Amino acid sequence: MADNISVKKIRPFTVFVEGNIGSGKTTFLNHFANADVQLLSEPVEMWRNVEGHNLLGLMYENPSRWGLTFQTYVQLTMVDLHTRPAAYPVKMMERSIYSARYCFVENLVQEGLMPTCEYVVLDEWFKWITSHLDTGGDLIVYLRTSPEVVFERMKVRARKEETHVSLQYLTKLHELHEDWLFNRTKFSCPAPVITLDANRDINEMEEEFRKCEPKILFQQQ
Ligand code: DGT
């Protein structure tokens, strides 16, 4: 009878994998594919096809027209990932509602691509969501790169929507990640941060990834 009183929702140990576009977040997640970890990739495919609309493409084509639409949808898909139950004791997410807000939305505003009234509405939603729902994390893995390195990787990857993404844009996003996660001069960090040098090539990165395993799989300090 007391069952539903004693049932307490306990969040799994939750890791956010953060870093610039092309910093290797997907590769980091894949490293844990055979471990007892619930892996939640960023829903880029959903952003590319919302009932036939490519919101990611629209945002890149005309950010001042579609920025709010895109960020609203990103925020919704992030809430879905944050609140999704995990079948494993560890849950690992590619990005979070926090990087969407502190890096991407912030960039749109600072570049004059989003009017203050739109920003305020998004921010009100962000504050409501993060104070009423469990969007918390226990660890952030920051894949730290230089903008030049990710610019080269992005060109090789050649994602259609990113054709016109400039080094300047990646530099701006880099600075916003740095302010948030490395210098900690702006915005609070929702969890302790481990920083990895993600400029190194993929074989060397595997070694870096292995060093994180005890912290992630066994929550060792
Ligand atoms: P990876 O595995 O580190 O190479 O990661 P990516 O580049 O596949 O994933 P990510 O999250 O850095 O970016 C995927 C695309 O979506 C990229 O063009 C940037 C864009 N994007 C992701 N989140 C946001 C957001 O909140 N706002 C805006 N404007 N763009 C975003």
CSV table of C-alpha atoms and ligand atoms in Angstrom, one decimal:
chain,number,residue,atom,x,y,z
A,1,MET,CA,0.0,0.0,0.0
A,2,ALA,CA,2.8,2.3,0.8
A,3,ASP,CA,4.5,1.4,-2.5
A,4,ASN,CA,3.9,4.6,-4.4
A,5,ILE,CA,5.1,6.6,-1.4
A,6,SER,CA,8.4,4.8,-1.2
A,7,VAL,CA,9.1,4.9,-4.9
A,8,LYS,CA,11.6,7.7,-5.4
A,9,LYS,CA,12.9,8.5,-8.8
A,10,ILE,CA,16.7,8.4,-8.5
A,11,ARG,CA,18.6,9.9,-11.4
A,12,PRO,CA,21.3,7.8,-12.9
A,13,PHE,CA,24.8,9.2,-12.8
A,14,THR,CA,24.5,11.7,-15.6
A,15,VAL,CA,27.3,12.9,-17.9
A,16,PHE,CA,27.0,15.7,-20.4
A,17,VAL,CA,29.6,15.6,-23.3
A,18,GLU,CA,30.2,19.1,-24.4
A,19,GLY,CA,32.5,20.9,-26.9
A,20,ASN,CA,32.5,22.8,-30.2
A,21,ILE,CA,31.0,21.5,-33.4
A,22,GLY,CA,33.3,18.7,-34.6
A,23,SER,CA,35.1,18.2,-31.3
A,24,GLY,CA,34.5,14.5,-31.3
A,25,LYS,CA,31.4,14.2,-29.0
A,26,THR,CA,29.9,11.3,-31.0
A,27,THR,CA,33.2,9.4,-31.0
A,28,PHE,CA,33.4,9.9,-27.2
A,29,LEU,CA,29.9,8.4,-26.8
A,30,ASN,CA,30.7,5.5,-29.1
A,31,HIS,CA,33.7,4.7,-27.0
A,32,PHE,CA,31.2,3.6,-24.3
A,33,ALA,CA,29.0,1.6,-26.6
A,34,ASN,CA,29.7,-1.7,-24.9
A,35,ALA,CA,29.6,-0.5,-21.3
A,36,ASP,CA,26.6,-0.3,-19.0
A,37,VAL,CA,25.9,3.3,-20.1
A,38,GLN,CA,22.7,4.7,-21.6
A,39,LEU,CA,24.0,6.7,-24.6
A,40,LEU,CA,21.8,9.6,-25.8
A,41,SER,CA,23.0,11.1,-29.0
A,42,GLU,CA,22.0,14.6,-30.0
A,43,PRO,CA,18.8,14.4,-32.0
A,44,VAL,CA,20.2,16.1,-35.1
A,45,GLU,CA,18.1,13.9,-37.4
A,46,MET,CA,15.0,15.2,-35.6
A,47,TRP,CA,16.1,18.8,-36.1
A,48,ARG,CA,16.5,18.0,-39.8
A,49,ASN,CA,13.1,16.6,-40.3
A,50,VAL,CA,10.2,18.0,-38.2
A,51,GLU,CA,7.2,16.8,-40.2
A,52,GLY,CA,9.3,17.4,-43.3
A,53,HIS,CA,10.9,20.7,-42.2
A,54,ASN,CA,14.6,20.9,-41.9
A,55,LEU,CA,14.9,23.4,-39.0
A,56,LEU,CA,18.7,23.0,-38.8
A,57,GLY,CA,19.0,23.9,-42.5
A,58,LEU,CA,16.6,26.9,-42.1
A,59,MET,CA,18.5,28.2,-39.0
A,60,TYR,CA,21.8,28.2,-41.0
A,61,GLU,CA,20.1,29.8,-44.1
A,62,ASN,CA,18.5,32.6,-42.1
A,63,PRO,CA,19.3,32.7,-38.4
A,64,SER,CA,17.4,35.9,-37.6
A,65,ARG,CA,14.2,34.5,-39.1
A,66,TRP,CA,14.5,30.9,-37.8
A,67,GLY,CA,16.7,31.1,-34.7
A,68,LEU,CA,13.8,31.2,-32.3
A,69,THR,CA,12.0,28.3,-34.0
A,70,PHE,CA,15.1,26.2,-34.1
A,71,GLN,CA,16.2,26.9,-30.5
A,72,THR,CA,12.6,26.2,-29.2
A,73,TYR,CA,12.7,22.8,-30.8
A,74,VAL,CA,16.3,22.1,-29.6
A,75,GLN,CA,15.1,23.0,-26.1
A,76,LEU,CA,12.2,20.6,-26.4
A,77,THR,CA,14.3,17.7,-27.7
A,78,MET,CA,16.9,18.3,-24.9
A,79,VAL,CA,14.1,18.2,-22.2
A,80,ASP,CA,13.2,14.8,-23.7
A,81,LEU,CA,16.8,13.5,-23.4
A,82,HIS,CA,17.2,15.0,-19.8
A,83,THR,CA,14.0,13.4,-18.5
A,84,ARG,CA,14.2,10.1,-20.4
A,85,PRO,CA,14.6,7.2,-18.0
A,86,ALA,CA,17.8,5.1,-18.3
A,87,ALA,CA,18.0,1.4,-18.2
A,88,TYR,CA,21.6,1.7,-16.9
A,89,PRO,CA,23.2,3.2,-13.8
A,90,VAL,CA,25.0,5.7,-16.0
A,91,LYS,CA,23.5,8.0,-18.6
A,92,MET,CA,25.6,10.0,-21.1
A,93,MET,CA,24.2,12.8,-23.2
A,94,GLU,CA,25.6,14.5,-26.2
A,95,ARG,CA,25.3,18.2,-25.2
A,96,SER,CA,22.6,19.4,-22.9
A,97,ILE,CA,19.9,22.1,-22.5
A,98,TYR,CA,22.7,24.2,-20.9
A,99,SER,CA,25.0,24.4,-24.0
A,100,ALA,CA,22.0,25.2,-26.1
A,101,ARG,CA,21.3,28.1,-23.8
A,102,TYR,CA,24.8,29.3,-22.8
A,103,CYS,CA,26.5,28.9,-26.1
A,104,PHE,CA,24.1,28.8,-29.1
A,105,VAL,CA,21.3,31.1,-27.9
A,106,GLU,CA,23.9,33.4,-26.4
A,107,ASN,CA,25.7,33.6,-29.7
A,108,LEU,CA,22.5,34.5,-31.6
A,109,VAL,CA,21.8,37.3,-29.2
A,110,GLN,CA,25.4,38.6,-29.1
A,111,GLU,CA,25.6,38.6,-32.9
A,112,GLY,CA,22.3,40.6,-33.1
A,113,LEU,CA,20.5,37.7,-34.8
A,114,MET,CA,17.9,37.3,-32.1
A,115,PRO,CA,15.8,40.2,-30.8
A,116,THR,CA,15.7,40.6,-27.0
A,117,CYS,CA,11.9,39.8,-26.8
A,118,GLU,CA,12.6,36.4,-28.4
A,119,TYR,CA,15.6,35.8,-26.2
A,120,VAL,CA,13.6,36.6,-23.1
A,121,VAL,CA,10.8,34.1,-24.0
A,122,LEU,CA,13.4,31.3,-24.6
A,123,ASP,CA,15.1,32.2,-21.4
A,124,GLU,CA,11.9,32.2,-19.4
A,125,TRP,CA,11.2,28.7,-20.7
A,126,PHE,CA,14.8,27.7,-19.9
A,127,LYS,CA,14.5,28.9,-16.3
A,128,TRP,CA,11.1,27.2,-15.8
A,129,ILE,CA,12.3,23.9,-17.2
A,130,THR,CA,15.6,23.8,-15.2
A,131,SER,CA,13.9,24.7,-12.0
A,132,HIS,CA,10.9,22.4,-12.3
A,133,LEU,CA,12.3,19.3,-14.1
A,134,ASP,CA,15.3,17.2,-13.2
A,135,THR,CA,17.8,18.4,-15.9
A,136,GLY,CA,20.7,18.0,-13.5
A,137,GLY,CA,24.1,16.4,-14.3
A,138,ASP,CA,26.9,14.8,-12.2
A,139,LEU,CA,29.8,15.3,-14.6
A,140,ILE,CA,30.7,17.3,-17.7
A,141,VAL,CA,33.3,16.1,-20.1
A,142,TYR,CA,34.6,19.1,-22.1
A,143,LEU,CA,36.2,18.2,-25.4
A,144,ARG,CA,38.4,21.2,-25.7
A,145,THR,CA,39.6,22.1,-29.2
A,146,SER,CA,40.9,25.0,-31.2
A,147,PRO,CA,38.6,26.5,-33.7
A,148,GLU,CA,41.0,25.9,-36.6
A,149,VAL,CA,41.1,22.2,-35.9
A,150,VAL,CA,37.3,21.8,-35.8
A,151,PHE,CA,37.0,23.9,-38.9
A,152,GLU,CA,39.2,21.4,-40.8
A,153,ARG,CA,37.3,18.5,-39.4
A,154,MET,CA,33.9,20.0,-40.3
A,155,LYS,CA,35.1,20.6,-43.9
A,156,VAL,CA,36.1,16.9,-44.2
A,157,ARG,CA,32.8,15.7,-42.7
A,158,ALA,CA,30.9,18.0,-45.2
A,159,ARG,CA,27.5,18.0,-43.5
A,160,LYS,CA,25.2,19.6,-46.0
A,161,GLU,CA,23.8,22.3,-43.7
A,162,GLU,CA,27.2,23.3,-42.4
A,163,THR,CA,28.6,24.2,-45.9
A,164,HIS,CA,28.7,27.9,-45.0
A,165,VAL,CA,29.8,27.6,-41.4
A,166,SER,CA,32.8,30.0,-41.0
A,167,LEU,CA,35.9,29.9,-38.9
A,168,GLN,CA,34.6,33.0,-37.3
A,169,TYR,CA,31.4,31.3,-36.2
A,170,LEU,CA,33.4,28.4,-34.7
A,171,THR,CA,35.7,30.8,-33.0
A,172,LYS,CA,32.7,32.5,-31.4
A,173,LEU,CA,31.3,29.2,-30.2
A,174,HIS,CA,34.7,28.2,-28.9
A,175,GLU,CA,34.9,31.4,-26.8
A,176,LEU,CA,31.4,30.8,-25.4
A,177,HIS,CA,32.3,27.2,-24.4
A,178,GLU,CA,35.6,28.5,-22.9
A,179,ASP,CA,33.8,31.2,-20.8
A,180,TRP,CA,31.3,28.7,-19.6
A,181,LEU,CA,33.4,25.5,-19.0
A,182,PHE,CA,37.1,26.5,-18.8
A,183,ASN,CA,37.4,30.1,-17.5
A,184,ARG,CA,34.1,29.8,-15.7
A,185,THR,CA,33.6,33.6,-16.1
A,186,LYS,CA,30.0,33.3,-17.3
A,187,PHE,CA,27.1,31.2,-16.2
A,188,SER,CA,27.2,28.5,-13.6
A,189,CYS,CA,28.4,25.0,-14.4
A,190,PRO,CA,25.7,22.4,-13.7
A,191,ALA,CA,28.3,19.8,-12.7
A,192,PRO,CA,32.1,19.3,-12.2
A,193,VAL,CA,34.1,19.5,-15.4
A,194,ILE,CA,36.8,17.2,-16.8
A,195,THR,CA,38.6,18.9,-19.7
A,196,LEU,CA,40.2,16.7,-22.4
A,197,ASP,CA,42.6,17.9,-25.2
A,198,ALA,CA,40.4,17.0,-28.2
A,199,ASN,CA,42.8,18.5,-30.8
A,200,ARG,CA,44.7,15.3,-30.8
A,201,ASP,CA,43.9,12.8,-33.5
A,202,ILE,CA,41.5,10.0,-32.9
A,203,ASN,CA,44.0,7.2,-32.0
A,204,GLU,CA,45.5,9.4,-29.3
A,205,MET,CA,42.0,10.4,-28.1
A,206,GLU,CA,41.1,6.8,-27.4
A,207,GLU,CA,43.9,6.9,-24.8
A,208,GLU,CA,42.4,10.1,-23.3
A,209,PHE,CA,38.9,8.5,-23.3
A,210,ARG,CA,40.2,5.4,-21.4
A,211,LYS,CA,41.5,7.7,-18.7
A,212,CYS,CA,38.0,9.0,-18.1
A,213,GLU,CA,36.5,5.5,-17.7
A,214,PRO,CA,36.9,5.2,-13.9
A,215,LYS,CA,35.3,8.5,-13.3
A,216,ILE,CA,32.4,7.7,-15.5
A,217,LEU,CA,31.8,4.0,-14.9
A,218,PHE,CA,32.7,3.8,-11.2
A,219,GLN,CA,32.4,7.5,-10.2
A,220,GLN,CA,35.9,7.5,-8.9
A,221,GLN,CA,37.4,10.9,-8.0
B,1,DGT,P1,30.8,16.1,-32.8
B,1,DGT,O1,30.5,14.6,-32.6
B,1,DGT,O2,31.6,16.7,-31.7
B,1,DGT,O3,31.5,16.3,-34.2
B,1,DGT,O4,29.5,16.9,-32.8
B,1,DGT,P2,28.5,17.4,-33.9
B,1,DGT,O5,29.2,18.5,-34.6
B,1,DGT,O6,28.0,16.3,-34.7
B,1,DGT,O7,27.3,17.9,-33.0
B,1,DGT,P3,27.1,19.4,-32.5
B,1,DGT,O8,26.1,19.4,-31.4
B,1,DGT,O9,28.3,20.1,-32.2
B,1,DGT,O10,26.3,20.1,-33.7
B,1,DGT,C1,25.4,19.5,-34.6
B,1,DGT,C2,24.9,20.6,-35.5
B,1,DGT,O11,23.9,21.2,-34.9
B,1,DGT,C3,26.0,21.7,-35.8
B,1,DGT,O12,25.7,22.2,-37.1
B,1,DGT,C4,25.6,22.8,-34.7
B,1,DGT,C5,24.2,22.6,-34.6
B,1,DGT,N1,23.7,22.8,-33.2
B,1,DGT,C6,23.7,22.0,-32.2
B,1,DGT,N2,23.1,22.5,-31.1
B,1,DGT,C7,22.7,23.7,-31.5
B,1,DGT,C8,22.0,24.8,-30.9
B,1,DGT,O13,21.5,24.7,-29.7
B,1,DGT,N3,21.8,25.9,-31.6
B,1,DGT,C9,22.3,26.1,-32.9
B,1,DGT,N4,22.1,27.2,-33.5
B,1,DGT,N5,22.9,25.1,-33.5
B,1,DGT,C10,23.1,24.0,-32.8
